[in-house]
Coordinates of C-alpha atoms in Angstrom, one line a residue:
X1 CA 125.1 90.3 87.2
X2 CA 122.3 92.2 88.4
X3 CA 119.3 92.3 86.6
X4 CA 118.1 95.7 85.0
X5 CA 115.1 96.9 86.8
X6 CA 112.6 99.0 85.1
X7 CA 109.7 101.5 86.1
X8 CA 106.5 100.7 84.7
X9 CA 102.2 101.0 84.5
X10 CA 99.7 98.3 85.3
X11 CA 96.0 99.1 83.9
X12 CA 93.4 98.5 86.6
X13 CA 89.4 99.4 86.7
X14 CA 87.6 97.9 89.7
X15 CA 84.9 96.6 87.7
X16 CA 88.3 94.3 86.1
X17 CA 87.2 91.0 85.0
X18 CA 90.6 90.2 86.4
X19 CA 91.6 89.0 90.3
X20 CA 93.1 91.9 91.3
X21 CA 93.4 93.8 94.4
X22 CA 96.2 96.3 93.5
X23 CA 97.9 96.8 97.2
X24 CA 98.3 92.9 97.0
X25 CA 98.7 91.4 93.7
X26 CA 97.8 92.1 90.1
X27 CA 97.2 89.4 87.6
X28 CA 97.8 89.2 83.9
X29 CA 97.8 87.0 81.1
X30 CA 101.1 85.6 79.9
X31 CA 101.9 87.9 76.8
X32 CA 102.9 90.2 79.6
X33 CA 105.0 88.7 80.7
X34 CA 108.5 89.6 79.9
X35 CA 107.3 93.2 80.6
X36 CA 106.1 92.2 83.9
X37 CA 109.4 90.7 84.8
X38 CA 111.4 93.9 83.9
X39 CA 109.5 95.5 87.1
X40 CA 110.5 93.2 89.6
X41 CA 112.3 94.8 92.7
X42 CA 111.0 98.5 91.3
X43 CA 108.0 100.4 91.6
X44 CA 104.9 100.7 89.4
X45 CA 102.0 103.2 88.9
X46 CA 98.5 102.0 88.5
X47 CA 96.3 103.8 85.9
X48 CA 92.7 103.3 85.7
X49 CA 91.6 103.9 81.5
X50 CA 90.5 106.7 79.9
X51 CA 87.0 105.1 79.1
X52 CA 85.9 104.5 82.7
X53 CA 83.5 106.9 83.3
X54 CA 85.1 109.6 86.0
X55 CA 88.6 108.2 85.0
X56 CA 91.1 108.7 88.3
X57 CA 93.6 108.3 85.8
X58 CA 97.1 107.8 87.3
X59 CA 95.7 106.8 90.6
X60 CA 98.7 105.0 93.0
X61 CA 102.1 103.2 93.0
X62 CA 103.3 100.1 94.5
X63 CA 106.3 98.2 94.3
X64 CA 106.4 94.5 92.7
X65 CA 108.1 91.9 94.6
X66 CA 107.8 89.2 92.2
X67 CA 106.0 87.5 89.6
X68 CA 104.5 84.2 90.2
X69 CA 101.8 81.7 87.8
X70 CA 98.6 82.4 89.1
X71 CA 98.3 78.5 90.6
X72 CA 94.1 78.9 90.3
X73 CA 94.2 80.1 86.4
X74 CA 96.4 78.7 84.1
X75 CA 98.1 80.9 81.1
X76 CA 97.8 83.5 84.3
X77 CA 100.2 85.2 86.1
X78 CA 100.1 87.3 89.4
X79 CA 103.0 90.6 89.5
X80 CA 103.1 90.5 93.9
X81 CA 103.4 93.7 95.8
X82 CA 105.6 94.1 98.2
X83 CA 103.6 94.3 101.9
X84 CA 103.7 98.2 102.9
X85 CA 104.5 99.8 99.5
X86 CA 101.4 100.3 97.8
X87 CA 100.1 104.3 97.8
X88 CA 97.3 106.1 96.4
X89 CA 98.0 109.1 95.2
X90 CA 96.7 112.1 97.2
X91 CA 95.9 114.0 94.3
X92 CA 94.9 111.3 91.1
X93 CA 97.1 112.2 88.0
X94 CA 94.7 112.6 84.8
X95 CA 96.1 111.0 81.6
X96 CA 96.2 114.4 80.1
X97 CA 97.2 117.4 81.9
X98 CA 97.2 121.1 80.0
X99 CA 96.0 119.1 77.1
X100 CA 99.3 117.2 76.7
X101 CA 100.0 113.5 77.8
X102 CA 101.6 113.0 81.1
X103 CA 103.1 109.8 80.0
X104 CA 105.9 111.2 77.2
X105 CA 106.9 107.9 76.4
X106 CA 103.6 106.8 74.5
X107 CA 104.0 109.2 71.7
X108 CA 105.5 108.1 68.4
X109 CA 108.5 110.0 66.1
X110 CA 104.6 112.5 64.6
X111 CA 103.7 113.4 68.4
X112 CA 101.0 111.3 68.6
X113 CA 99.7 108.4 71.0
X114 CA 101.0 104.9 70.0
X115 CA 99.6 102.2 70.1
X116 CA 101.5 100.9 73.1
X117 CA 99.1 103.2 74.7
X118 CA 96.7 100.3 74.7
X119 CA 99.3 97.6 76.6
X120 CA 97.9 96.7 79.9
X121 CA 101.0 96.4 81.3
X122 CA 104.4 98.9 79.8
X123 CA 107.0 99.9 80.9
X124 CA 108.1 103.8 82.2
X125 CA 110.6 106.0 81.7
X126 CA 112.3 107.6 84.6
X127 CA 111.5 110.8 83.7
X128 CA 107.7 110.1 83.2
X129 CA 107.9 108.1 86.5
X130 CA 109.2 111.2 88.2
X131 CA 106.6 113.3 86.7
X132 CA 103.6 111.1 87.6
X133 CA 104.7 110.8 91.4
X134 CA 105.6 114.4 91.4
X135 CA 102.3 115.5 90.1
X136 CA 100.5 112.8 92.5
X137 CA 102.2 113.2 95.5
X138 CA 100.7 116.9 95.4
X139 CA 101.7 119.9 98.0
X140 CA 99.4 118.4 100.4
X141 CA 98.3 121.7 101.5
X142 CA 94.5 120.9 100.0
X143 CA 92.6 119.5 103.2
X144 CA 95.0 118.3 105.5
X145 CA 92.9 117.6 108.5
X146 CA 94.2 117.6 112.5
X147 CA 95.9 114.8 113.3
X148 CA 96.2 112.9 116.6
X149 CA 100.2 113.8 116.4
X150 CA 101.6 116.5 117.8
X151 CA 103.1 118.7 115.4
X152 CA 106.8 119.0 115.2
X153 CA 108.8 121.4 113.1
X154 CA 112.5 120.9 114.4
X155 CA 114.0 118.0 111.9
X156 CA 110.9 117.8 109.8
X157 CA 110.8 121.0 107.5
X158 CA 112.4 119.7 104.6
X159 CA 109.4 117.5 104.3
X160 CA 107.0 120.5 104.0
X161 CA 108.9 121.7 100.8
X162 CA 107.3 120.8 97.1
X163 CA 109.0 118.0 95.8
X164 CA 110.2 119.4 92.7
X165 CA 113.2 118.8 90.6
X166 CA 113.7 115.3 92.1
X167 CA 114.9 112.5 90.2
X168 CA 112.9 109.1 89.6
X169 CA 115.3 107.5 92.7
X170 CA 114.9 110.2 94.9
X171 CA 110.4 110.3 94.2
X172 CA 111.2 106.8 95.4
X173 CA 112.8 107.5 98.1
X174 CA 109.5 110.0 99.3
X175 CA 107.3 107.1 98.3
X176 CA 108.9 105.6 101.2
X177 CA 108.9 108.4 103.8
X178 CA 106.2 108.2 106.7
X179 CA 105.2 111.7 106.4
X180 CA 104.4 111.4 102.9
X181 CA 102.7 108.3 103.1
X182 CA 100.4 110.1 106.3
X183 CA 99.7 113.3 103.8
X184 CA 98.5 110.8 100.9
X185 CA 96.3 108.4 103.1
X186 CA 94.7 111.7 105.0
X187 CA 93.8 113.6 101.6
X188 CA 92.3 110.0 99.9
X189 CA 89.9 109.2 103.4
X190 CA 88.9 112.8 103.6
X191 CA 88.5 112.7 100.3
X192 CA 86.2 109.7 100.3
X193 CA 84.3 110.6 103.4
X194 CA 83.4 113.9 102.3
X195 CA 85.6 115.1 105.6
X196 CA 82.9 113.9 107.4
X197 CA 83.4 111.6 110.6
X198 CA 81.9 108.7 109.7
X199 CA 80.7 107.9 113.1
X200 CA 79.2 110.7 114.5
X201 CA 78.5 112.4 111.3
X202 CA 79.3 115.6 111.7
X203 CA 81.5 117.9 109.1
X204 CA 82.7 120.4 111.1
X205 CA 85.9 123.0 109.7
X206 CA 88.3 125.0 111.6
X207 CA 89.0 128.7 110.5
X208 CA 91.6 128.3 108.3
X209 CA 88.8 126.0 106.5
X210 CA 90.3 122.7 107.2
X211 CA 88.5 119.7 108.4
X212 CA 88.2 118.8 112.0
X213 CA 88.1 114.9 111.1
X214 CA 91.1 113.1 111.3
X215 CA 91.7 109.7 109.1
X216 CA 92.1 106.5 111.2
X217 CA 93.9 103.3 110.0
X218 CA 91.6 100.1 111.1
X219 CA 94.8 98.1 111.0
X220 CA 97.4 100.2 112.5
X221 CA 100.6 100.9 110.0
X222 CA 102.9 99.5 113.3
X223 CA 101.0 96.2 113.0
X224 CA 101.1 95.8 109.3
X225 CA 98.3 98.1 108.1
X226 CA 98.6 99.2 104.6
X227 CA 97.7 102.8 103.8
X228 CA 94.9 102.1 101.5
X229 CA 91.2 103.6 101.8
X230 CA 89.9 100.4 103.1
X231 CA 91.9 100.2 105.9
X232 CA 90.9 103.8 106.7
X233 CA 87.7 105.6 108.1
X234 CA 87.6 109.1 108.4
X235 CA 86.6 109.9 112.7
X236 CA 86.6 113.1 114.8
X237 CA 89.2 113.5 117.2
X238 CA 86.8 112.1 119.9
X239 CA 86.2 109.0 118.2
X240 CA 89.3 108.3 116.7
X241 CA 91.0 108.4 119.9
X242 CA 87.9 105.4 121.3
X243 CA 88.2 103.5 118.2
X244 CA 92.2 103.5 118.9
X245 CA 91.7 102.7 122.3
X246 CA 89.4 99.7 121.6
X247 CA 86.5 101.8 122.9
X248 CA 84.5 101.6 120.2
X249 CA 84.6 99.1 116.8
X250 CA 82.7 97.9 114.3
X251 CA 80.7 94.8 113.1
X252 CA 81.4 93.5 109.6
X253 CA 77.6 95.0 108.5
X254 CA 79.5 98.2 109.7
X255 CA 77.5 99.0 112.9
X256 CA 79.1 100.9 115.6
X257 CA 79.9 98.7 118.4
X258 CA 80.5 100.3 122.0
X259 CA 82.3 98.3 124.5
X260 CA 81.1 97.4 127.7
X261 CA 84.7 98.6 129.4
X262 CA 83.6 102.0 128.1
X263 CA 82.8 104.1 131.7
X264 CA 79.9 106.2 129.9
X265 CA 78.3 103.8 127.2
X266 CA 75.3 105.8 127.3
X267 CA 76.9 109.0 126.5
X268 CA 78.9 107.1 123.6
X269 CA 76.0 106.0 122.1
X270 CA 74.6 109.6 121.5
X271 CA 77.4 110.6 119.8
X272 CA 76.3 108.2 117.0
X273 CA 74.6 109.2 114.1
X274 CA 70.9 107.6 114.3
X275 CA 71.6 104.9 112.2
X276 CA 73.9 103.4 113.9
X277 CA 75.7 102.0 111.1
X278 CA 79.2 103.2 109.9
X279 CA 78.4 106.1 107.5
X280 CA 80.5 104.1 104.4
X281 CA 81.7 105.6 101.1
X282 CA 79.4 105.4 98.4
X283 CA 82.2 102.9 96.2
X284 CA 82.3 99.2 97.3
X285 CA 85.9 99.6 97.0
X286 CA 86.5 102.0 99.2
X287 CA 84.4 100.9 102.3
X288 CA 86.1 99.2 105.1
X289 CA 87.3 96.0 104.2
X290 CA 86.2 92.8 106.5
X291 CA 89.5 91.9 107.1
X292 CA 90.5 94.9 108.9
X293 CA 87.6 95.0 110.9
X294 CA 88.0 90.9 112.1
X295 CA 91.7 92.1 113.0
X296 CA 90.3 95.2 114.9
X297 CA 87.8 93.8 116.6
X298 CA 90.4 90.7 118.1
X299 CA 92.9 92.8 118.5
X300 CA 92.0 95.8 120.1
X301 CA 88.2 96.3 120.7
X302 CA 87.5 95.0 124.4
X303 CA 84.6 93.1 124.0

């Protein structure tokens, strides 16, 4: 018999005392445990607490794989994510919205918040799952940037509509979806780079106000890239189509490496913004990770 499967919220702050990084793993003492278990093989959404200062709230989703003992912390336990699910939202989903809480399921028989409201790991309701992804997926219309792809209407359109109405299965089944996951990961690098390219500098806008820079993955999504913000930089059309092409990469101090394969190196080089250094999100967390950049520079950047 098949094991009933349950939605549910892990609490995360970056500043976490615990060894977490949420696209990978999340780790938790063992009095959460039999609530961690009940979210194996379904999805969970990350929340970051009220108290942190600038609070993203409800800020992604991933899906848990399993639940193993954390084999360097005893009394610990590690809830794995499955490789490719994890998602920030494109627009962050505050705890309260229109002065009433988002997450229905924490309020007691009087209307108010329980105190399972403090539970670092709970379970979700369906219908508060539903309503958190809905709300965090967004319309997408905010500052979609160009994008390398051409764009292509015939087959596609459905996936322009608001997702609205949509049971908790079907939002999982969007969470899923390439197009979706594209939107999400453009809006959070943008986001995060001030729509800026990071190499050259320049913020430049078309007409209709959207930015010219496009968001690059480091690690490519077709060679097991996840869509998180440090595996993303946000580049100019220009540049993202070198960095792609191994044309141009970057050192794990973040300075913008030209290859020697590149027919103009000269002219490369004053495209780049004096420094000559990456210009990096001002979070730790959401600067490029080193690990992306080793499997860049190996893998594509001709030395």
């Amino acid at each position: 018999m098949l094991k009933n499967m349950s939605f549910g919220v892990f609490i995360h702050r970056t500043d976490s005392i615990y060894d977490d990084v949420p696209s990978e793993r999340y780790q938790f003492p063992k009095q959460y445990l039999a609530r961690a278990q009940q979210c194996v093989g379904d999805w969970v959404v990350y929340l970051e607490p009220r108290k942190v200062k600038d609070t993203k709230g409800y800020f992604a989703v991933a899906k848990v794989q399993e639940i193993i003992p954390d084999p360097r912390h005893a009394d610990m336990h590690l809830a794995i994510i499955e490789p490719g699910t994890y998602l920030d939202f494109g627009d962050p989903v505050p705890f309260r919205a229109d002065d009433a809480v988002v997450e229905r399921g924490l309020l007691n028989d009087q209307g108010n918040i329980s105190g399972r409201a403090q539970a670092a790991v709970r379970t979700l309701s369906p219908s508060d799952f539903a309503m958190i992804v809905e709300l965090g997926l967004g319309s997408g219309e905010d500052i979609l940037p160009r994008t390398d792809k051409a764009d292509v209407v015939t087959g596609f359109g459905e996936l322009l509509q608001p997702f609205q109405h949509m049971s908790a299965r079907e939002r999982v089944n969007q969470l899923t979806n390439r197009a979706v996951r594209d939107r999400n990961f453009r809006k959070n690098v943008l986001r995060v780079y001030g729509e800026r390219c990071a190499m050259t500098g320049l913020r430049l806008v078309n007409g209709g106000g959207r930015a010219e820079a496009e968001a690059a993955h480091i690690r490519p999504v077709e060679h097991d890239g996840p869509d998180i913000v440090s595996n993303g930089i946000a580049l100019s059309g220009t540049a993202h189509w070198m960095f792609d092409r191994g044309l141009v990469g970057l050192a794990n101090d973040l300075t913008i490496l030209v290859s020697r394969q590149t027919n103009d190196p000269d002219a490369v080089r004053s495209m780049i913004n004096q420094s000559g250094k990456l210009m990096a999100p001002s979070r730790p967390a959401d600067r490029p990770r080193v690990e992306f950049l080793i499997w860049h520079r190996e893998n594509c950047f001709k030395q």
